Each structure stands twice: as structure tokens, then as C-alpha cells.
Amino acid sequence: LSITSPHKLCHIRYEYSNFSTHLEKPPPPQQHNITYHNSFYNPKSPNYASYRLRQNAYRFGYTRWKYSYEARHNMDAQTASKTIVITNELIDAFTHHLRDEERSPNTIAKYARDVTALAAFLEGSSLTRDGILAYKNHLLDSNLAKTSINSMLAAINCFLDFTRMPDIKVRSLRVQRRTFTSEEKELTKAEYFRLIQTARATGRSRLALIIQTICSTGIRVSELPYITVEAATQGEAVISLKGKTRTIIIIRDLQQKLLAYARRNGICTGAVFVTRTGKPVDRTNIWRDMKDLCAAARVDPRKVFPHNLRHLFARTFYALEKDLAKLADILGHSSINTTRIYIITTISEHRRRM
């Protein structure tokens, strides 16, 4: 193993033979028009380098050789000297790490759940590649969607990076790109209007307006707090989430409805959709309230959830504009490939257009 010091002061060659190390005399260095401090390096010295520099280079080279030797002969070199068991303290440290990386609260909560599920499966055993592969097979046997399994594996791989054990990470499942979406999951415009009418008829005006807001702007349900009285007044909302900032246009009809709702409920500033205590409406409550509308609105409950309103917005926008890049900007996607998933239609719709 040949090692060259960063300052080209000496060249050291180590030969591994019966656990012995040999140090050869370095060749003369190149002459430079630079004045060196005598204690650091003196070009006129017959040894060409001070004793301290030679010893530091020796330690550096031996460390590099030792790591290279163990890496060749042991696939688990980085974790051979430590055993990691997932504990609550370690999960808490992981969540703090994710906050330092400015991950969204929902991402942090999901990653923590996925790592906790892995810990429950391991039942106190240490982290090993075999254990994680067994958990991967367990997920496959649980009839979960491949996309769901991949999201769990992504959380686990992120946790392994945090624990400095990247060598035992596992690969995600290969998912073929869908050409058509299932008709049981696609929310139609007629069903959307029935949900709004049912919400109004049952005295749930706030829920009706939330459904309209999400479907008219394409925002995530977690971005509802950015729909403020000030944003409704200006006709646009600035959303900062997941390290990205984008501006959402609030159409005039929705703008008037939001301001009227705020006036009726005495909301003069801040988020429009708040609870009685002034806190933003919880996404779980929105999800549950939307499910409660399904029976009266005659809509399949499998179609009714906040994110499906975002998909309906994407399909409607693309049908009118045919601009995938602009739609990706509106939805806040970093990749157009993600946006493509949102505009997939059913086989029936494809046949009708053909």
C-alpha cells in the first residue's frame, strides 16, 4: 500500500508480511520556491523530513492499511466491534437528527414508527443484515403494497446511515410504472360535488370549504395552515415545506368563500381553518370527517381521503393545460416522474378518449 502525505513531504511504503512493517527512505522531494519553517520541514536536511512528520505519516498509512485489510477480509468491518440494539433512546436521537436535517414533522413521525416496528420485530436482537432481510420478507408476506414497503425500507436505510451502518442496508423493491389507475380509487368530479353538497346539508360548512380548498389549489392537507386570512385577501399563499417554497394562487371564487367563512367565525388573522382553541385543524380529524360523508354522499370510502383531492386537481389541471412541468411546480414536486403518477387515468377513461 503506497501512501503519499498531503504535502508531498515523504513517501512511505508498507509491506504486510508476518505482521511486520518496513519503512523505506523517501526519495528527494521536488524543490519549491517556498520558505519552510525549520521545525516543520527543511529542504536542506539529509532526512528530508522531521521525525514528527515521519511518525504522523506512519500512523496515517498504517490506519489506511489496517482498514483496507479488514474491509477485504470482513464484510462487516465497520460494525465488527460494536453491537447496536434499537432502543427508545436511540430512536429519540434519530428523530433529533431528522429535525436537524429539517425533515417535515410528518416524515419524522413516519420514520420513527417504521424504526419502532423494526425494533419490535427484532425483539431486542442486535442490528444485522440477516435480521433486516428477515423483516423485509416479513413485510412481503403481510400483503402490503410494494410502495408502502419501499417507504418503510427507506426509513430503515436512513436509520442505518444515522447509526453508521450503511453496509447492512437493503434494496428497495422494484415497482413497475403503472399505466392505468384502479377505478375503485379514482375520485370523479361528480363524486367530489356530492361530497361538498352532503357536507353543507349536514351542517359541516368548514369541512365543505376544506374539501374545496384542497381540490381548488392542489395543496397537501398538511399545508392547510398556510391558507390564512392574509393569503385569502391577497389571492395567493406562500407555502414553505420540505425545504422548498412555492406560491399558490387562490382563485377569486375560493377567495371570497374563505373571507366570508373567516368573517362568520370571527377569524381576523392567521390560519382560516382552526379549532375552537385556535389551533390548526388536525389532519386526522379531516380524514375521519371525510369518511363520515361517504354513506350519505353515496361514494366509495376507499376513494375518499384528502390526498385523493390533490390527485383530482392534478388530473383536471393537466386535462386543461397539458403542461406537466408547470403542474409539478404547483404541486411542489422535485421530479416530474412523481407528477406523472398523479395524472394517470383509468382504463375506462382511456378508452373513452380513444
CSV table of C-alpha atoms in Angstrom, one decimal, residues 130-279:
chain,number,residue,atom,x,y,z
A,130,ASP,CA,-29.8,-11.0,8.2
A,131,GLY,CA,-32.3,-9.6,10.6
A,132,ILE,CA,-33.3,-6.7,8.3
A,133,LEU,CA,-33.7,-9.1,5.4
A,134,ALA,CA,-35.9,-11.3,7.5
A,135,TYR,CA,-38.0,-8.2,8.3
A,136,LYS,CA,-38.2,-7.3,4.6
A,137,ASN,CA,-39.5,-10.8,3.9
A,138,HIS,CA,-42.0,-10.4,6.8
A,139,LEU,CA,-43.3,-7.2,5.1
A,140,LEU,CA,-43.7,-9.1,1.8
A,141,ASP,CA,-45.7,-11.8,3.5
A,142,SER,CA,-48.0,-9.2,5.1
A,143,ASN,CA,-49.7,-8.3,1.8
A,144,LEU,CA,-48.7,-4.7,1.9
A,145,ALA,CA,-48.4,-2.6,-1.2
A,146,LYS,CA,-44.9,-2.5,-2.6
A,147,THR,CA,-44.8,1.2,-2.5
A,148,SER,CA,-45.6,1.1,1.3
A,149,ILE,CA,-42.9,-1.5,1.8
A,150,ASN,CA,-40.4,0.7,0.0
A,151,SER,CA,-41.3,3.7,2.1
A,152,MET,CA,-40.6,1.6,5.2
A,153,LEU,CA,-37.3,0.3,3.8
A,154,ALA,CA,-36.3,3.9,3.0
A,155,ALA,CA,-36.9,4.9,6.7
A,156,ILE,CA,-34.8,1.9,7.9
A,157,ASN,CA,-32.0,2.7,5.5
A,158,CYS,CA,-32.0,6.3,6.7
A,159,PHE,CA,-31.7,5.0,10.3
A,160,LEU,CA,-28.8,2.7,9.3
A,161,ASP,CA,-27.0,5.7,7.8
A,162,PHE,CA,-27.6,7.5,11.1
A,163,THR,CA,-26.1,4.6,13.1
A,164,ARG,CA,-23.1,4.5,10.7
A,165,MET,CA,-24.0,1.0,9.5
A,166,PRO,CA,-24.6,1.7,5.7
A,167,ASP,CA,-23.1,-1.7,4.8
A,168,ILE,CA,-26.2,-3.6,6.0
A,169,LYS,CA,-28.8,-1.5,4.1
A,170,VAL,CA,-31.2,-3.4,1.9
A,171,ARG,CA,-32.5,-2.7,-1.5
A,172,SER,CA,-36.0,-1.5,-2.2
A,173,LEU,CA,-38.5,-3.5,-4.3
A,174,ARG,CA,-38.8,-2.9,-8.0
A,175,VAL,CA,-42.1,-1.4,-8.8
A,176,GLN,CA,-43.3,-1.3,-12.4
A,177,ARG,CA,-44.6,2.0,-13.5
A,178,ARG,CA,-48.4,2.0,-13.6
A,179,THR,CA,-50.1,2.7,-16.9
A,180,PHE,CA,-53.7,2.9,-15.5
A,181,THR,CA,-55.1,3.5,-12.1
A,182,SER,CA,-57.8,1.5,-10.4
A,183,GLU,CA,-61.3,2.7,-10.8
A,184,GLU,CA,-62.0,1.9,-7.2
A,185,LYS,CA,-59.5,4.6,-6.1
A,186,GLU,CA,-60.2,7.4,-8.6
A,187,LEU,CA,-62.4,10.1,-7.3
A,188,THR,CA,-64.6,11.6,-10.0
A,189,LYS,CA,-65.8,15.2,-10.3
A,190,ALA,CA,-69.4,14.1,-9.7
A,191,GLU,CA,-68.4,12.3,-6.5
A,192,TYR,CA,-66.5,15.4,-5.4
A,193,PHE,CA,-69.5,17.6,-5.8
A,194,ARG,CA,-71.7,15.1,-3.9
A,195,LEU,CA,-69.3,15.2,-1.0
A,196,ILE,CA,-69.5,19.0,-0.9
A,197,GLN,CA,-73.3,19.0,-1.1
A,198,THR,CA,-73.5,16.4,1.7
A,199,ALA,CA,-71.2,18.3,3.9
A,200,ARG,CA,-73.2,21.5,3.5
A,201,ALA,CA,-76.5,19.7,4.0
A,202,THR,CA,-75.3,18.1,7.3
A,203,GLY,CA,-74.1,21.5,8.7
A,204,ARG,CA,-70.4,20.9,8.1
A,205,SER,CA,-69.6,24.0,6.3
A,206,ARG,CA,-66.0,24.0,7.4
A,207,LEU,CA,-65.4,20.5,6.1
A,208,ALA,CA,-67.0,21.5,2.8
A,209,LEU,CA,-64.7,24.5,2.4
A,210,ILE,CA,-61.7,22.4,3.3
A,211,ILE,CA,-62.5,20.0,0.6
A,212,GLN,CA,-62.9,22.8,-1.9
A,213,THR,CA,-59.7,24.4,-0.8
A,214,ILE,CA,-57.6,21.3,-1.3
A,215,CYS,CA,-59.1,20.4,-4.6
A,216,SER,CA,-59.0,24.0,-5.9
A,217,THR,CA,-55.4,24.6,-5.0
A,218,GLY,CA,-53.8,21.2,-5.1
A,219,ILE,CA,-52.1,21.7,-1.7
A,220,ARG,CA,-51.3,18.9,0.7
A,221,VAL,CA,-53.6,18.6,3.8
A,222,SER,CA,-50.5,19.4,5.9
A,223,GLU,CA,-50.3,22.7,4.1
A,224,LEU,CA,-53.7,24.0,5.1
A,225,PRO,CA,-52.2,26.2,7.9
A,226,TYR,CA,-50.7,28.3,5.1
A,227,ILE,CA,-54.2,29.3,3.9
A,228,THR,CA,-54.5,32.4,6.1
A,229,VAL,CA,-56.8,35.4,6.1
A,230,GLU,CA,-53.9,37.4,4.7
A,231,ALA,CA,-53.3,34.9,1.9
A,232,ALA,CA,-57.0,34.9,1.1
A,233,THR,CA,-57.0,38.7,1.0
A,234,GLN,CA,-54.0,38.8,-1.4
A,235,GLY,CA,-55.3,35.9,-3.5
A,236,GLU,CA,-52.1,33.9,-3.1
A,237,ALA,CA,-50.5,31.8,-0.4
A,238,VAL,CA,-46.7,31.3,0.0
A,239,ILE,CA,-46.0,27.7,1.2
A,240,SER,CA,-42.7,26.7,2.7
A,241,LEU,CA,-42.4,22.9,3.3
A,242,LYS,CA,-39.8,20.2,2.8
A,243,GLY,CA,-37.1,22.8,2.2
A,244,LYS,CA,-39.0,24.3,-0.7
A,245,THR,CA,-41.1,27.5,-1.1
A,246,ARG,CA,-43.8,27.9,-3.7
A,247,THR,CA,-46.7,30.3,-4.4
A,248,ILE,CA,-50.2,29.0,-4.7
A,249,ILE,CA,-52.9,31.0,-6.5
A,250,ILE,CA,-56.3,31.3,-4.8
A,251,ILE,CA,-59.0,31.7,-7.4
A,252,ARG,CA,-61.5,34.5,-6.8
A,253,ASP,CA,-64.4,32.3,-6.1
A,254,LEU,CA,-62.5,30.4,-3.4
A,255,GLN,CA,-61.0,33.7,-2.1
A,256,GLN,CA,-64.5,35.1,-1.5
A,257,LYS,CA,-65.7,31.9,0.3
A,258,LEU,CA,-62.6,31.9,2.6
A,259,LEU,CA,-63.0,35.5,3.6
A,260,ALA,CA,-66.7,35.1,4.2
A,261,TYR,CA,-66.1,32.0,6.4
A,262,ALA,CA,-63.4,33.9,8.3
A,263,ARG,CA,-65.8,36.8,9.0
A,264,ARG,CA,-68.6,34.5,10.2
A,265,ASN,CA,-66.3,32.8,12.6
A,266,GLY,CA,-64.5,35.9,13.9
A,267,ILE,CA,-61.2,35.0,12.4
A,268,CYS,CA,-59.3,38.2,11.7
A,269,THR,CA,-55.8,37.0,11.1
A,270,GLY,CA,-53.8,33.8,10.8
A,271,ALA,CA,-54.9,30.4,9.6
A,272,VAL,CA,-58.5,30.1,8.4
A,273,PHE,CA,-59.1,26.6,9.4
A,274,VAL,CA,-58.7,26.4,13.2
A,275,THR,CA,-60.3,24.6,16.1
A,276,ARG,CA,-62.1,26.3,19.0
A,277,THR,CA,-58.9,26.7,20.8
A,278,GLY,CA,-57.3,28.4,17.8
A,279,LYS,CA,-55.0,25.5,16.8
